[in-house]
JSON list of C-alpha atoms in Angstrom, two decimals:
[
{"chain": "A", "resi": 1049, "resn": "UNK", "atom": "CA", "xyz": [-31.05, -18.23, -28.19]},
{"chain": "A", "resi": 1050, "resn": "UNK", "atom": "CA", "xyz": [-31.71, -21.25, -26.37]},
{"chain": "A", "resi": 1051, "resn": "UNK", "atom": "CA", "xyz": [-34.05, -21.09, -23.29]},
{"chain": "A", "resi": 1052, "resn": "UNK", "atom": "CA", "xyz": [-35.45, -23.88, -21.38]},
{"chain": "A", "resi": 1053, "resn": "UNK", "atom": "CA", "xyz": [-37.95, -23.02, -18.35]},
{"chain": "A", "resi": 1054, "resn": "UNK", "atom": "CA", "xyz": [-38.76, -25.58, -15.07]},
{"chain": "A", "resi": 1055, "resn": "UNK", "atom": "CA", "xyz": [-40.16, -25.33, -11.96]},
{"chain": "A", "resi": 1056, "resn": "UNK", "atom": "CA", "xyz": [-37.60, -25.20, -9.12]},
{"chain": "A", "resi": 1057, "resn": "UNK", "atom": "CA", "xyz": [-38.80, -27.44, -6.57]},
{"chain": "A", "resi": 1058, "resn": "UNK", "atom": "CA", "xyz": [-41.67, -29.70, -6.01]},
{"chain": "A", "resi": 1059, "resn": "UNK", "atom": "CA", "xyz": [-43.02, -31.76, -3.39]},
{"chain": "A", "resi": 1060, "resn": "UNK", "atom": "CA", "xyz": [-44.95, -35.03, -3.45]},
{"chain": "A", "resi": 1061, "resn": "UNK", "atom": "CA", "xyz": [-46.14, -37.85, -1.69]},
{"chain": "A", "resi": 1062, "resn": "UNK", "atom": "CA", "xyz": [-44.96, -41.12, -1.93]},
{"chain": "A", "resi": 1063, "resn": "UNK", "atom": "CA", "xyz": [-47.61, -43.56, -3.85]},
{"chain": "A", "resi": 1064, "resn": "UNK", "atom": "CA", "xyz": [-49.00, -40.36, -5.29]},
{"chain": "A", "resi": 1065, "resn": "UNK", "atom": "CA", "xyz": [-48.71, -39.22, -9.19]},
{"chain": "A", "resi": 1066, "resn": "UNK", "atom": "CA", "xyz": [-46.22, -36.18, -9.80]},
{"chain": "A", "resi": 1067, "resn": "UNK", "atom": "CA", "xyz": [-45.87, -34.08, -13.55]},
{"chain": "A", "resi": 1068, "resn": "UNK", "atom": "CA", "xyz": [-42.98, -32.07, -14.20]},
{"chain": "A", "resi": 1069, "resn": "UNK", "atom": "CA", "xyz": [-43.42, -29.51, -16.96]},
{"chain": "A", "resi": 1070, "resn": "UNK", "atom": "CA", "xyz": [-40.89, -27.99, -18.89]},
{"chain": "A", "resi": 1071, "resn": "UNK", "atom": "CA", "xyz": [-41.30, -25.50, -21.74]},
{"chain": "A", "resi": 1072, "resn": "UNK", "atom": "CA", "xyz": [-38.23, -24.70, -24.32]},
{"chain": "A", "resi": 1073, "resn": "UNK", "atom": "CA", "xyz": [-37.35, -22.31, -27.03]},
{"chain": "A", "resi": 1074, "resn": "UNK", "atom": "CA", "xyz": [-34.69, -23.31, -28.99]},
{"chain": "A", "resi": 1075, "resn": "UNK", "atom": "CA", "xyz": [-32.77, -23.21, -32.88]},
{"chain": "A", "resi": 1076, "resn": "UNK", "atom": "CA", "xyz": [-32.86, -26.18, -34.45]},
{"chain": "A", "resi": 1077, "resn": "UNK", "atom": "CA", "xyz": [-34.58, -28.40, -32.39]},
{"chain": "A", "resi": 1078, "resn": "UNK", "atom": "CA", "xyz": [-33.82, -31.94, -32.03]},
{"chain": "A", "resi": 1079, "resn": "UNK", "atom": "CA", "xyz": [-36.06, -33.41, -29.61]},
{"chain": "A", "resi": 1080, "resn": "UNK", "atom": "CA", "xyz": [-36.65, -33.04, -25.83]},
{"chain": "A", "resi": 1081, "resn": "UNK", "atom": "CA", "xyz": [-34.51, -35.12, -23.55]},
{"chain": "A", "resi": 1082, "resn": "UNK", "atom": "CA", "xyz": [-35.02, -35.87, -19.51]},
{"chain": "A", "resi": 1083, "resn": "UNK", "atom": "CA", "xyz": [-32.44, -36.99, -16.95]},
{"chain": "A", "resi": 1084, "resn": "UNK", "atom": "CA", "xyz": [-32.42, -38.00, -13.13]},
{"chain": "A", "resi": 1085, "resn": "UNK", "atom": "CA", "xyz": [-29.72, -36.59, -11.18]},
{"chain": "A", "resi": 1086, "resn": "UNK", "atom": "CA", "xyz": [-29.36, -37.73, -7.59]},
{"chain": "A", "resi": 1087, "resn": "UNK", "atom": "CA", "xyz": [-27.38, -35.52, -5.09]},
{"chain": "A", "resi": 1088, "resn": "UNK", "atom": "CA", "xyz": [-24.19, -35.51, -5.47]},
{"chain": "A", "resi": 1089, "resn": "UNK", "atom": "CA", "xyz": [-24.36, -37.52, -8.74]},
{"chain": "A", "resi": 1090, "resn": "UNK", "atom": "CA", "xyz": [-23.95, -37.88, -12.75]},
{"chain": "A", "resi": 1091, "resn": "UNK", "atom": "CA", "xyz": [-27.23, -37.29, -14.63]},
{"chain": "A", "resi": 1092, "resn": "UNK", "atom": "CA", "xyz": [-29.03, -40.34, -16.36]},
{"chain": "A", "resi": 1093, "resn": "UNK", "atom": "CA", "xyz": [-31.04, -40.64, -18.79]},
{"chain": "A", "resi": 1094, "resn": "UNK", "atom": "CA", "xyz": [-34.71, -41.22, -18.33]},
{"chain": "A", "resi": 1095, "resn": "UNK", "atom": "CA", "xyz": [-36.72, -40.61, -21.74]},
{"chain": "A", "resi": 1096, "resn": "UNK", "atom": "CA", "xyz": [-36.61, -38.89, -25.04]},
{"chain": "A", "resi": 1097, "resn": "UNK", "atom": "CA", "xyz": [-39.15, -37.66, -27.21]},
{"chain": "A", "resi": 1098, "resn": "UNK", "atom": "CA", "xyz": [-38.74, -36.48, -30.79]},
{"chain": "A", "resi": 1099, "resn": "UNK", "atom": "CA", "xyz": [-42.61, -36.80, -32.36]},
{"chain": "A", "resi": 1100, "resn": "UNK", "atom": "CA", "xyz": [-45.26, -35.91, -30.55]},
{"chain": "A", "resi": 1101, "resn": "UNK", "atom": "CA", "xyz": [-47.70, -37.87, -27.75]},
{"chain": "A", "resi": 1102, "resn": "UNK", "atom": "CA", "xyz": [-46.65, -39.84, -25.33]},
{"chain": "A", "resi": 1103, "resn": "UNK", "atom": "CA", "xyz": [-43.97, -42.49, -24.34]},
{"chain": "A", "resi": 1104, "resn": "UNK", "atom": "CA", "xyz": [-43.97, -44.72, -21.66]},
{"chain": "A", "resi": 1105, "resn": "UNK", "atom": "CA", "xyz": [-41.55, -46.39, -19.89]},
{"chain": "A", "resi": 1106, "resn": "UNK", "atom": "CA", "xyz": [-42.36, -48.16, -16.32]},
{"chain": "A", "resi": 1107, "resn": "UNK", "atom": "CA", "xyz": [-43.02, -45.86, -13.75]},
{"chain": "A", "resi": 1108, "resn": "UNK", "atom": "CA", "xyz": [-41.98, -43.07, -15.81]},
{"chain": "A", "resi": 1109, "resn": "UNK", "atom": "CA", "xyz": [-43.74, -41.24, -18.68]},
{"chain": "A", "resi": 1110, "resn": "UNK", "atom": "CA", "xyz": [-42.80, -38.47, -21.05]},
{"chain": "A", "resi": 1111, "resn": "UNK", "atom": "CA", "xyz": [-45.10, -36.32, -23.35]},
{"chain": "A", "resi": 1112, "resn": "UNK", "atom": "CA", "xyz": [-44.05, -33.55, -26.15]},
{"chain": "A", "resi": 1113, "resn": "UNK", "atom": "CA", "xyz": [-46.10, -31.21, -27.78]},
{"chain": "A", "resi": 1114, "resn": "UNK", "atom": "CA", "xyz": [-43.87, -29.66, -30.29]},
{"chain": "A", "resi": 1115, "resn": "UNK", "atom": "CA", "xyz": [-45.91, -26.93, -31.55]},
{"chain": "A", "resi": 1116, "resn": "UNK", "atom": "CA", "xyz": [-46.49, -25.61, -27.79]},
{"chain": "A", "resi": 1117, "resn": "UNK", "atom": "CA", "xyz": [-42.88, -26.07, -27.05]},
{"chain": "A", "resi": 1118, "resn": "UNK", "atom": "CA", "xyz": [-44.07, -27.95, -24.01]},
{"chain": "A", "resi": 1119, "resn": "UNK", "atom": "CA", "xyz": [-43.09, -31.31, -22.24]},
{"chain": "A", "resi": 1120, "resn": "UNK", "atom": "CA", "xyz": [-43.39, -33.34, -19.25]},
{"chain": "A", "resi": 1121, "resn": "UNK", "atom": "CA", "xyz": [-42.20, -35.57, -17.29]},
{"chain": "A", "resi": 1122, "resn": "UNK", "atom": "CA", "xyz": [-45.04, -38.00, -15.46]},
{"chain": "A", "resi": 1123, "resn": "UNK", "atom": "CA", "xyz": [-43.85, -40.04, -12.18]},
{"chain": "A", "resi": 1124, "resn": "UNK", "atom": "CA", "xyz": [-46.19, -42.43, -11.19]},
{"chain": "A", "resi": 1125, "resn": "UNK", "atom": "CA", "xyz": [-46.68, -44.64, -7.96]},
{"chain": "A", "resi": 1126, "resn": "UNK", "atom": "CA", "xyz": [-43.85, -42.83, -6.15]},
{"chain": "A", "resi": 1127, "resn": "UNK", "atom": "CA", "xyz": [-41.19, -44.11, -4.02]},
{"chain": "A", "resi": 1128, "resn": "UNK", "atom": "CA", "xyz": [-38.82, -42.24, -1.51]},
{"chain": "A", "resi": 1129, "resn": "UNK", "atom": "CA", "xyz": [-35.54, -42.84, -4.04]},
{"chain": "A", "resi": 1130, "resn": "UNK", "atom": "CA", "xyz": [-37.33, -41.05, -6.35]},
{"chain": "A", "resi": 1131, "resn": "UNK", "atom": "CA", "xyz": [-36.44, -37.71, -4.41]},
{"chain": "A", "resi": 1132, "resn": "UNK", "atom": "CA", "xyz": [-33.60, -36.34, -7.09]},
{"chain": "A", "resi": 1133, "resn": "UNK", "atom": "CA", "xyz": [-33.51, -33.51, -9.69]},
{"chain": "A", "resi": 1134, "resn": "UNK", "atom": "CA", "xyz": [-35.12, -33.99, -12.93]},
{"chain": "A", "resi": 1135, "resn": "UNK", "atom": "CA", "xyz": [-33.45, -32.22, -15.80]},
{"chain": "A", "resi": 1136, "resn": "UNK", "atom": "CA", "xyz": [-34.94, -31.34, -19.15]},
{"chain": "A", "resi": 1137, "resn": "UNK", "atom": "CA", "xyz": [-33.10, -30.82, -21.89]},
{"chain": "A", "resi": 1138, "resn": "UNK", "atom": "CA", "xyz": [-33.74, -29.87, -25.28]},
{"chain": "A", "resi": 1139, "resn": "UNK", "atom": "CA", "xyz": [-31.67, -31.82, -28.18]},
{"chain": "A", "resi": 1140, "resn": "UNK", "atom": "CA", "xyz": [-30.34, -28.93, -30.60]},
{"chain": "A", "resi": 1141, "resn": "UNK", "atom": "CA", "xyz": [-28.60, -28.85, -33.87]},
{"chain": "A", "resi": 1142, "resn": "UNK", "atom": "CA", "xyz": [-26.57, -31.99, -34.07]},
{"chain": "A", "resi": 1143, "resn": "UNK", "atom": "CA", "xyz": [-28.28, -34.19, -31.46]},
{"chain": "A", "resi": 1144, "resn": "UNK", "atom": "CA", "xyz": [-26.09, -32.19, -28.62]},
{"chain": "A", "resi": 1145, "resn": "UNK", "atom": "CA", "xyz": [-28.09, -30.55, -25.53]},
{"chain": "A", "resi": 1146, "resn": "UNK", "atom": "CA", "xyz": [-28.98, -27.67, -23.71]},
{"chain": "A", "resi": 1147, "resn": "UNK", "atom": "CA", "xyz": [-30.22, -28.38, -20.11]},
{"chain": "A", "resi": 1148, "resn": "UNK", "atom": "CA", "xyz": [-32.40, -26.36, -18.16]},
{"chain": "A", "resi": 1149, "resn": "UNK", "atom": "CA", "xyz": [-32.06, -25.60, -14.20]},
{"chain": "A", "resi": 1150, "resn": "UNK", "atom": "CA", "xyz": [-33.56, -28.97, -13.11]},
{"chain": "A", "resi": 1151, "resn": "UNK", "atom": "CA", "xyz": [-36.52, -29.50, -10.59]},
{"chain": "A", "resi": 1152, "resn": "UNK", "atom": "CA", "xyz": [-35.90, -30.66, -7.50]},
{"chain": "A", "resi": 1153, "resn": "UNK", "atom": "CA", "xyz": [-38.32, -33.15, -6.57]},
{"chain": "A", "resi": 1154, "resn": "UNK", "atom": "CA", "xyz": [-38.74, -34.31, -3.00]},
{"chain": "A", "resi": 1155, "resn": "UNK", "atom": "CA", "xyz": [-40.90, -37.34, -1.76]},
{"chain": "A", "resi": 1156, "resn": "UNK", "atom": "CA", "xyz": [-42.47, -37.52, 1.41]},
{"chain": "A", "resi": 1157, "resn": "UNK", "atom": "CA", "xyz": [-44.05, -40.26, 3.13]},
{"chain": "B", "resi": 1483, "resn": "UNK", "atom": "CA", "xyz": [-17.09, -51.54, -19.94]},
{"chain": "B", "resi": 1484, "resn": "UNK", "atom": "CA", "xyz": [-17.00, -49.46, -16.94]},
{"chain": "B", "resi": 1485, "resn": "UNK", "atom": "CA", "xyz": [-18.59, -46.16, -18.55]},
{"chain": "B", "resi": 1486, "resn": "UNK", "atom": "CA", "xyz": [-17.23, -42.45, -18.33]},
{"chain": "B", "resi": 1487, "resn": "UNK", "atom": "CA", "xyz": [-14.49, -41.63, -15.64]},
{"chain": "B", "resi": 1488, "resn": "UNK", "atom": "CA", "xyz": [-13.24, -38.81, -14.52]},
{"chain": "B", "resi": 1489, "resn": "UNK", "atom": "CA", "xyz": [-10.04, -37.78, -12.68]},
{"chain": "B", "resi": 1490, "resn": "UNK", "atom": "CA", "xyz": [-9.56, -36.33, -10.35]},
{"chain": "B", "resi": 1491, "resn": "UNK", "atom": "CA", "xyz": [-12.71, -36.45, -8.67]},
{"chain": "B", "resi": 1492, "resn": "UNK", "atom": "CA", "xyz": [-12.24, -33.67, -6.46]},
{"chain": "B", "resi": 1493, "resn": "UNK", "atom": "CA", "xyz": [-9.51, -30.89, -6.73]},
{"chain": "B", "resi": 1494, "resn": "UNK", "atom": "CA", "xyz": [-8.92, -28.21, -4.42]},
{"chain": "B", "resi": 1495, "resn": "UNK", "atom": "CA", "xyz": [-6.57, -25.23, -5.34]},
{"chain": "B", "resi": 1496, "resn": "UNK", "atom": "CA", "xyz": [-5.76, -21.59, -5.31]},
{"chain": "B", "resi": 1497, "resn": "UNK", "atom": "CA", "xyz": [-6.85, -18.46, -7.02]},
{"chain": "B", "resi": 1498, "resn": "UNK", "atom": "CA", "xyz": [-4.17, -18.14, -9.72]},
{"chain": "B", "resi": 1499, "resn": "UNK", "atom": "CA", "xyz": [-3.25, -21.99, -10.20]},
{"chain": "B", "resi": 1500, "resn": "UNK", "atom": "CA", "xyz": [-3.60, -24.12, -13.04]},
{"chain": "B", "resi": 1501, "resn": "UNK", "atom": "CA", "xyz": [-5.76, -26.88, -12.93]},
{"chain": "B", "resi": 1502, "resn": "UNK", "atom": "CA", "xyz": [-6.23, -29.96, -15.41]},
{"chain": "B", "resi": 1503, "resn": "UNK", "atom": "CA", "xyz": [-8.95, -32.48, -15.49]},
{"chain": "B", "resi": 1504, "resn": "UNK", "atom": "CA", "xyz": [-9.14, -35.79, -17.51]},
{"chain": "B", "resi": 1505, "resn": "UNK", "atom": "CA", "xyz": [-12.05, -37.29, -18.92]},
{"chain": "B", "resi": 1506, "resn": "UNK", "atom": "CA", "xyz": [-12.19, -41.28, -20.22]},
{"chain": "B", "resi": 1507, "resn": "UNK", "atom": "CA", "xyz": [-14.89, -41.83, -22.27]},
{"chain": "B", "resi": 1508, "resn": "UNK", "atom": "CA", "xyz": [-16.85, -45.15, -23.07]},
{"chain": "B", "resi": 1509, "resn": "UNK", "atom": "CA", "xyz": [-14.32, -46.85, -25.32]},
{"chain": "B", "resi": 1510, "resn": "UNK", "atom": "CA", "xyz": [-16.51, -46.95, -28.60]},
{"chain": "B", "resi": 1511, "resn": "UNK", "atom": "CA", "xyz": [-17.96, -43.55, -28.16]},
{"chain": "B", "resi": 1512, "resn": "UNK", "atom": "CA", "xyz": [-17.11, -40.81, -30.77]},
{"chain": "B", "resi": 1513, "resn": "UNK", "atom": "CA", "xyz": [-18.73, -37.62, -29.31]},
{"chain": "B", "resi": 1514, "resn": "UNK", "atom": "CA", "xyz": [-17.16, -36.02, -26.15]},
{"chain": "B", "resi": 1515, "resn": "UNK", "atom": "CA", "xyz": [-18.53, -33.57, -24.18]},
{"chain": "B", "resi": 1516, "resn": "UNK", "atom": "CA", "xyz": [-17.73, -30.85, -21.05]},
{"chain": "B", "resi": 1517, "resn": "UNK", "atom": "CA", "xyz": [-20.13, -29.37, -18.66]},
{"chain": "B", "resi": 1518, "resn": "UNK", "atom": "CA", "xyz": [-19.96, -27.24, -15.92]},
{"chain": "B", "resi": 1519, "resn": "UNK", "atom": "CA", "xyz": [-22.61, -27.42, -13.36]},
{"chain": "B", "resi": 1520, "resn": "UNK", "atom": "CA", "xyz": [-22.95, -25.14, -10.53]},
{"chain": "B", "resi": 1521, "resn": "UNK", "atom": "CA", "xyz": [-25.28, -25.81, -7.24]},
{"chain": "B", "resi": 1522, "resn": "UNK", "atom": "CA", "xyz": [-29.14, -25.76, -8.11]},
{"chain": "B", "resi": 1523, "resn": "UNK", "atom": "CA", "xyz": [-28.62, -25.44, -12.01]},
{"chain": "B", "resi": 1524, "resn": "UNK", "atom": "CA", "xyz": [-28.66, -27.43, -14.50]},
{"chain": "B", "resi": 1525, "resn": "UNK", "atom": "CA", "xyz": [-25.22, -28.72, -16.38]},
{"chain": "B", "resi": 1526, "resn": "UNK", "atom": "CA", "xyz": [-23.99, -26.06, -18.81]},
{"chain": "B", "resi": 1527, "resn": "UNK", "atom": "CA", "xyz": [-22.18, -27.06, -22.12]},
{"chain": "B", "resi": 1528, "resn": "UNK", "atom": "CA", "xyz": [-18.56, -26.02, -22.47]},
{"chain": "B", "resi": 1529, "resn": "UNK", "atom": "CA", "xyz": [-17.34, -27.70, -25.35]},
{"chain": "B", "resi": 1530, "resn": "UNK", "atom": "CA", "xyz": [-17.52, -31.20, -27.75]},
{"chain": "B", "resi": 1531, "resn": "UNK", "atom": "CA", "xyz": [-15.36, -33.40, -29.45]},
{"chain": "B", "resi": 1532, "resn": "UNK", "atom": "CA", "xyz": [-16.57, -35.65, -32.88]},
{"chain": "B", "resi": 1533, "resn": "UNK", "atom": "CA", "xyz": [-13.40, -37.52, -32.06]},
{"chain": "B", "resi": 1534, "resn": "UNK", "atom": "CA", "xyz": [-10.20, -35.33, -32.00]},
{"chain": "B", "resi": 1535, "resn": "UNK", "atom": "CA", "xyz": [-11.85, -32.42, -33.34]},
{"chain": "B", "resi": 1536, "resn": "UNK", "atom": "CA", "xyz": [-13.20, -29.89, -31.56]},
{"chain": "B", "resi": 1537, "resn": "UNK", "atom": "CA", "xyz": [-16.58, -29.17, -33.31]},
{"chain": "B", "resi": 1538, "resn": "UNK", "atom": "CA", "xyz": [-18.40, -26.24, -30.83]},
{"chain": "B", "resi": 1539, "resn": "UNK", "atom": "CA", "xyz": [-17.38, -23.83, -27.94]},
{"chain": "B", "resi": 1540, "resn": "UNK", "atom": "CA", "xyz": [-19.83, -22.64, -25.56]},
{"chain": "B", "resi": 1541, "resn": "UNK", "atom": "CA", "xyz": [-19.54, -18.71, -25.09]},
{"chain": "B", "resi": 1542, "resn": "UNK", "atom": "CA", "xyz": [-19.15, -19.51, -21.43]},
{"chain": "B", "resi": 1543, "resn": "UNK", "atom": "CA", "xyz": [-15.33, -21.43, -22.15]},
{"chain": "B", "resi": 1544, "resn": "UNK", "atom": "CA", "xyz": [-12.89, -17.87, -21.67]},
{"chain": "B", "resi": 1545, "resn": "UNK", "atom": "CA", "xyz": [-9.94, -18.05, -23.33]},
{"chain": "B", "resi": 1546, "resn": "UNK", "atom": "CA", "xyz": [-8.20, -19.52, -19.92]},
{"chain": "B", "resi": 1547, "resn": "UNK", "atom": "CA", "xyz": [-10.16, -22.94, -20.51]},
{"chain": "B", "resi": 1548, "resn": "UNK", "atom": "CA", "xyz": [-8.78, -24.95, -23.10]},
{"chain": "B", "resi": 1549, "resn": "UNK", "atom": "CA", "xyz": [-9.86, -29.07, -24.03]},
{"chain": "B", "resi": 1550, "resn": "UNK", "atom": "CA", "xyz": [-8.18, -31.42, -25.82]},
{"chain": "B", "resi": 1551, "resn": "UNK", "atom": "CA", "xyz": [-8.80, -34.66, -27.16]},
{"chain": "B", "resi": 1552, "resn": "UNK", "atom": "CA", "xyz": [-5.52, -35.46, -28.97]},
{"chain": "B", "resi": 1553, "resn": "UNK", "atom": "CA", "xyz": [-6.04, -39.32, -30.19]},
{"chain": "B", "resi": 1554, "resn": "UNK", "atom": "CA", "xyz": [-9.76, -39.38, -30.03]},
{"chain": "B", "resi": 1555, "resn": "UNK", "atom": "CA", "xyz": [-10.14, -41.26, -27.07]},
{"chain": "B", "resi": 1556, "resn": "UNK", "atom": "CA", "xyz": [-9.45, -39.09, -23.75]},
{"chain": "B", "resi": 1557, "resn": "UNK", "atom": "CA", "xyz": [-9.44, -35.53, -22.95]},
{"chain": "B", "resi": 1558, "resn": "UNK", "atom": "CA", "xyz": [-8.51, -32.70, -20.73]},
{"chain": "B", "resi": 1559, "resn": "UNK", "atom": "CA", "xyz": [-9.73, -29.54, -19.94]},
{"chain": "B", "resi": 1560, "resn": "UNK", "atom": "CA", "xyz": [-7.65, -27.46, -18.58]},
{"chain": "B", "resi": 1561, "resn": "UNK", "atom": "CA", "xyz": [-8.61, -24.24, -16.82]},
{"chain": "B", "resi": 1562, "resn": "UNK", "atom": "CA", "xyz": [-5.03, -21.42, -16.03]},
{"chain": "B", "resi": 1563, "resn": "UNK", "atom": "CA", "xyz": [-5.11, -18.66, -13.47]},
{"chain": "B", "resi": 1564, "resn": "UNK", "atom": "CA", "xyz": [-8.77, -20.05, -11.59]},
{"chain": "B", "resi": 1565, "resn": "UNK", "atom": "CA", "xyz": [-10.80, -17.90, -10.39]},
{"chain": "B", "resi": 1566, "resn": "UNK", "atom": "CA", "xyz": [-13.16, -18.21, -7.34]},
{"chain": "B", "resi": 1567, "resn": "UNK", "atom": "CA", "xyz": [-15.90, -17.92, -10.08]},
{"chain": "B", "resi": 1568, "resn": "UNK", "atom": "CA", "xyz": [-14.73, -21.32, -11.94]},
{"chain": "B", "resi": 1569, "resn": "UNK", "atom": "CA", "xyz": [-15.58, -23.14, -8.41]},
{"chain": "B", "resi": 1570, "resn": "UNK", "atom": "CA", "xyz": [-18.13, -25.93, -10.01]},
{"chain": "B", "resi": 1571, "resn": "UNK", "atom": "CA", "xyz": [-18.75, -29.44, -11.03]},
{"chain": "B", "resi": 1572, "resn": "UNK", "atom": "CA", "xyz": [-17.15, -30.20, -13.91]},
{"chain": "B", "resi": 1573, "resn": "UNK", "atom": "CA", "xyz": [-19.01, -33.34, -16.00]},
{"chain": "B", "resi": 1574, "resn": "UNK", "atom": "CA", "xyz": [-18.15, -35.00, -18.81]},
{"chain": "B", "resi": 1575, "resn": "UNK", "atom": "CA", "xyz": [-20.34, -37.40, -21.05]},
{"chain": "B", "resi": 1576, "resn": "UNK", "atom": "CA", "xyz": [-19.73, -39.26, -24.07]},
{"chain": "B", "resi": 1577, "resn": "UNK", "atom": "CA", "xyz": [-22.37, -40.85, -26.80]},
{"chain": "B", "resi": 1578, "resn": "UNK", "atom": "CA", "xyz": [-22.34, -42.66, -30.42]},
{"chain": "B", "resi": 1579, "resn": "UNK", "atom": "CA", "xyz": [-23.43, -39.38, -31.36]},
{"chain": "B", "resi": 1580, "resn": "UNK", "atom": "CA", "xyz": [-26.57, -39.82, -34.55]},
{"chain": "B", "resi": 1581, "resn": "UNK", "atom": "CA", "xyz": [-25.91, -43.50, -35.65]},
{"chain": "B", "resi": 1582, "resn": "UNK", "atom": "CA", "xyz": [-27.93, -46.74, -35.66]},
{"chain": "B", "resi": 1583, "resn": "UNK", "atom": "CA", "xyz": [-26.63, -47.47, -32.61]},
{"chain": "B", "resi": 1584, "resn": "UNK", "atom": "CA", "xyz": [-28.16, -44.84, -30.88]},
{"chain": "B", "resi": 1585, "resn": "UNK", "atom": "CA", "xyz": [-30.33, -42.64, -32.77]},
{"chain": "B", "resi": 1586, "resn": "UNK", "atom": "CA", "xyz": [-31.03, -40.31, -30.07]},
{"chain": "B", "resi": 1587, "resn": "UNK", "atom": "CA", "xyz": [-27.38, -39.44, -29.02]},
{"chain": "B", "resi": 1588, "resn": "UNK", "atom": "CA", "xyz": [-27.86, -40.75, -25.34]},
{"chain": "B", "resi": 1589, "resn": "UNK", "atom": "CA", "xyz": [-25.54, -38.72, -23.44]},
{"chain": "B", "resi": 1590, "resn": "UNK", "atom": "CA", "xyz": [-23.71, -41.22, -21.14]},
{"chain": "B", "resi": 1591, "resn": "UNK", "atom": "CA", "xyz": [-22.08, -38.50, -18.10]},
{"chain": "B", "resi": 1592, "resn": "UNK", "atom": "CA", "xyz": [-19.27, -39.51, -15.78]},
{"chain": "B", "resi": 1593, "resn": "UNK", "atom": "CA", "xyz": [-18.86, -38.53, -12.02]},
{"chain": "B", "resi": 1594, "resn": "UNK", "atom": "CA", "xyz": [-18.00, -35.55, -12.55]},
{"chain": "B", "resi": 1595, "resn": "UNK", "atom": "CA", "xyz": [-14.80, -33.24, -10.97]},
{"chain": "B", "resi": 1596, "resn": "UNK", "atom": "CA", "xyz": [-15.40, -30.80, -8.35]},
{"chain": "B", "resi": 1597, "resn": "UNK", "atom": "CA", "xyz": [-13.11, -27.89, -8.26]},
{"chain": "B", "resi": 1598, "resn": "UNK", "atom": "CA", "xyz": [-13.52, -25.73, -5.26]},
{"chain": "B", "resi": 1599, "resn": "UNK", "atom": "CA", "xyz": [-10.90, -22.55, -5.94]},
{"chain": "B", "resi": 1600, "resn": "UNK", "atom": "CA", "xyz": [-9.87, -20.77, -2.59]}
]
């Protein structure tokens, strides 16, 4: 079965650093995905990570360890619009996805 | 290209009705998918389309929801007698699927339909 674990809600400060974990177990395995959703909104894509370590991208930073079945997601030098839901999702079989719940980050000033 | 759309983007209806959403893809995309998202979870997969064929159905799609994707371009998902329990989001997203051009199968979603079933 596919299962995909995050933490529900987290709060941060803006300027501050925030790290979203997420850990999976899933057939087939295709590589770890994360997406923003805003309120209200369409998810969009943020990173993906199919070898291990860490990629880095802006503000924004992703890290996989495959073997631990472990991921996060790394916001740095927060800003209020980054108050949204952050979505893992693992990449299965055929490069398709399996989401999990989503944390809801909010940013405080 | 104006990305995924989705019609209608709000539907309102009654337990018992049939409802029918459309889904427009990103013109050169070959992979289509449905999701159903409920409030405070993460988008569940229904159902996706390598174009006109329908390649996987989630456990979660009862035999009242049915998709189609007749030329390969658009598709519908249609839902008969609703229940209150079908009252959602409703996202679609389209990607090259595993190619050159996109490696990774970026999911690209649309706005989404919200069905609220009274």
């Amino acid at each position: 079965g596919q299962n995909i674990d995050q933490p529900t809600e987290m709060t941060a400060t803006e300027g501050a650093i925030v790290q979203i974990n997420c850990t999976y177990q899933t057939s087939g395995f295709n590589g770890l995905f994360w997406y923003q959703q805003h309120a209200g909104e369409a998810p969009t894509f943020l990173s993906y990570n199919v070898l291990d370590g860490l990629e880095e991208k802006g503000r924004f930073s992703s890290f996989l360890s495959r073997s631990k079945g472990y991921s996060y997601l790394l916001l740095k030098e927060l800003q209020m619009k980054d108050s949204a839901s952050y979505l893992c999702a693992a990449g299965v079989h055929n490069n398709d996805m399996r989401f999990g719940a989503g944390t809801r980050l909010t940013v405080k000033p | 290209d104006t990305g995924v759309s989705q019609d209608p983007r709000h539907k309102i209806t009654k337990r018992g009705q049939n409802v029918t959403f459309r889904c427009d893809p990103i013109s050169e995309h070959n992979r289509l998918y449905w999701y159903r998202q409920t409030l405070g979870q993460g988008p569940e997969f229904l159902t996706y389309f390598q174009n006109e064929a329908q390649l996987e159905k989630s456990r979660l799609l009862s035999d009242r929801f049915s998709a189609e994707r007749p030329k390969g371009s658009f598709s519908t998902l249609e839902i008969q007698r609703t229940e209150q329990g079908d009252s959602a989001m409703y996202l679609c997203a389209s990607s090259f699927g595993a190619s050159g051009r996109s490696p990774y199968n970026e999911q690209f979603f649309g706005p989404g339909t919200r069905l609220t079933v009274l």
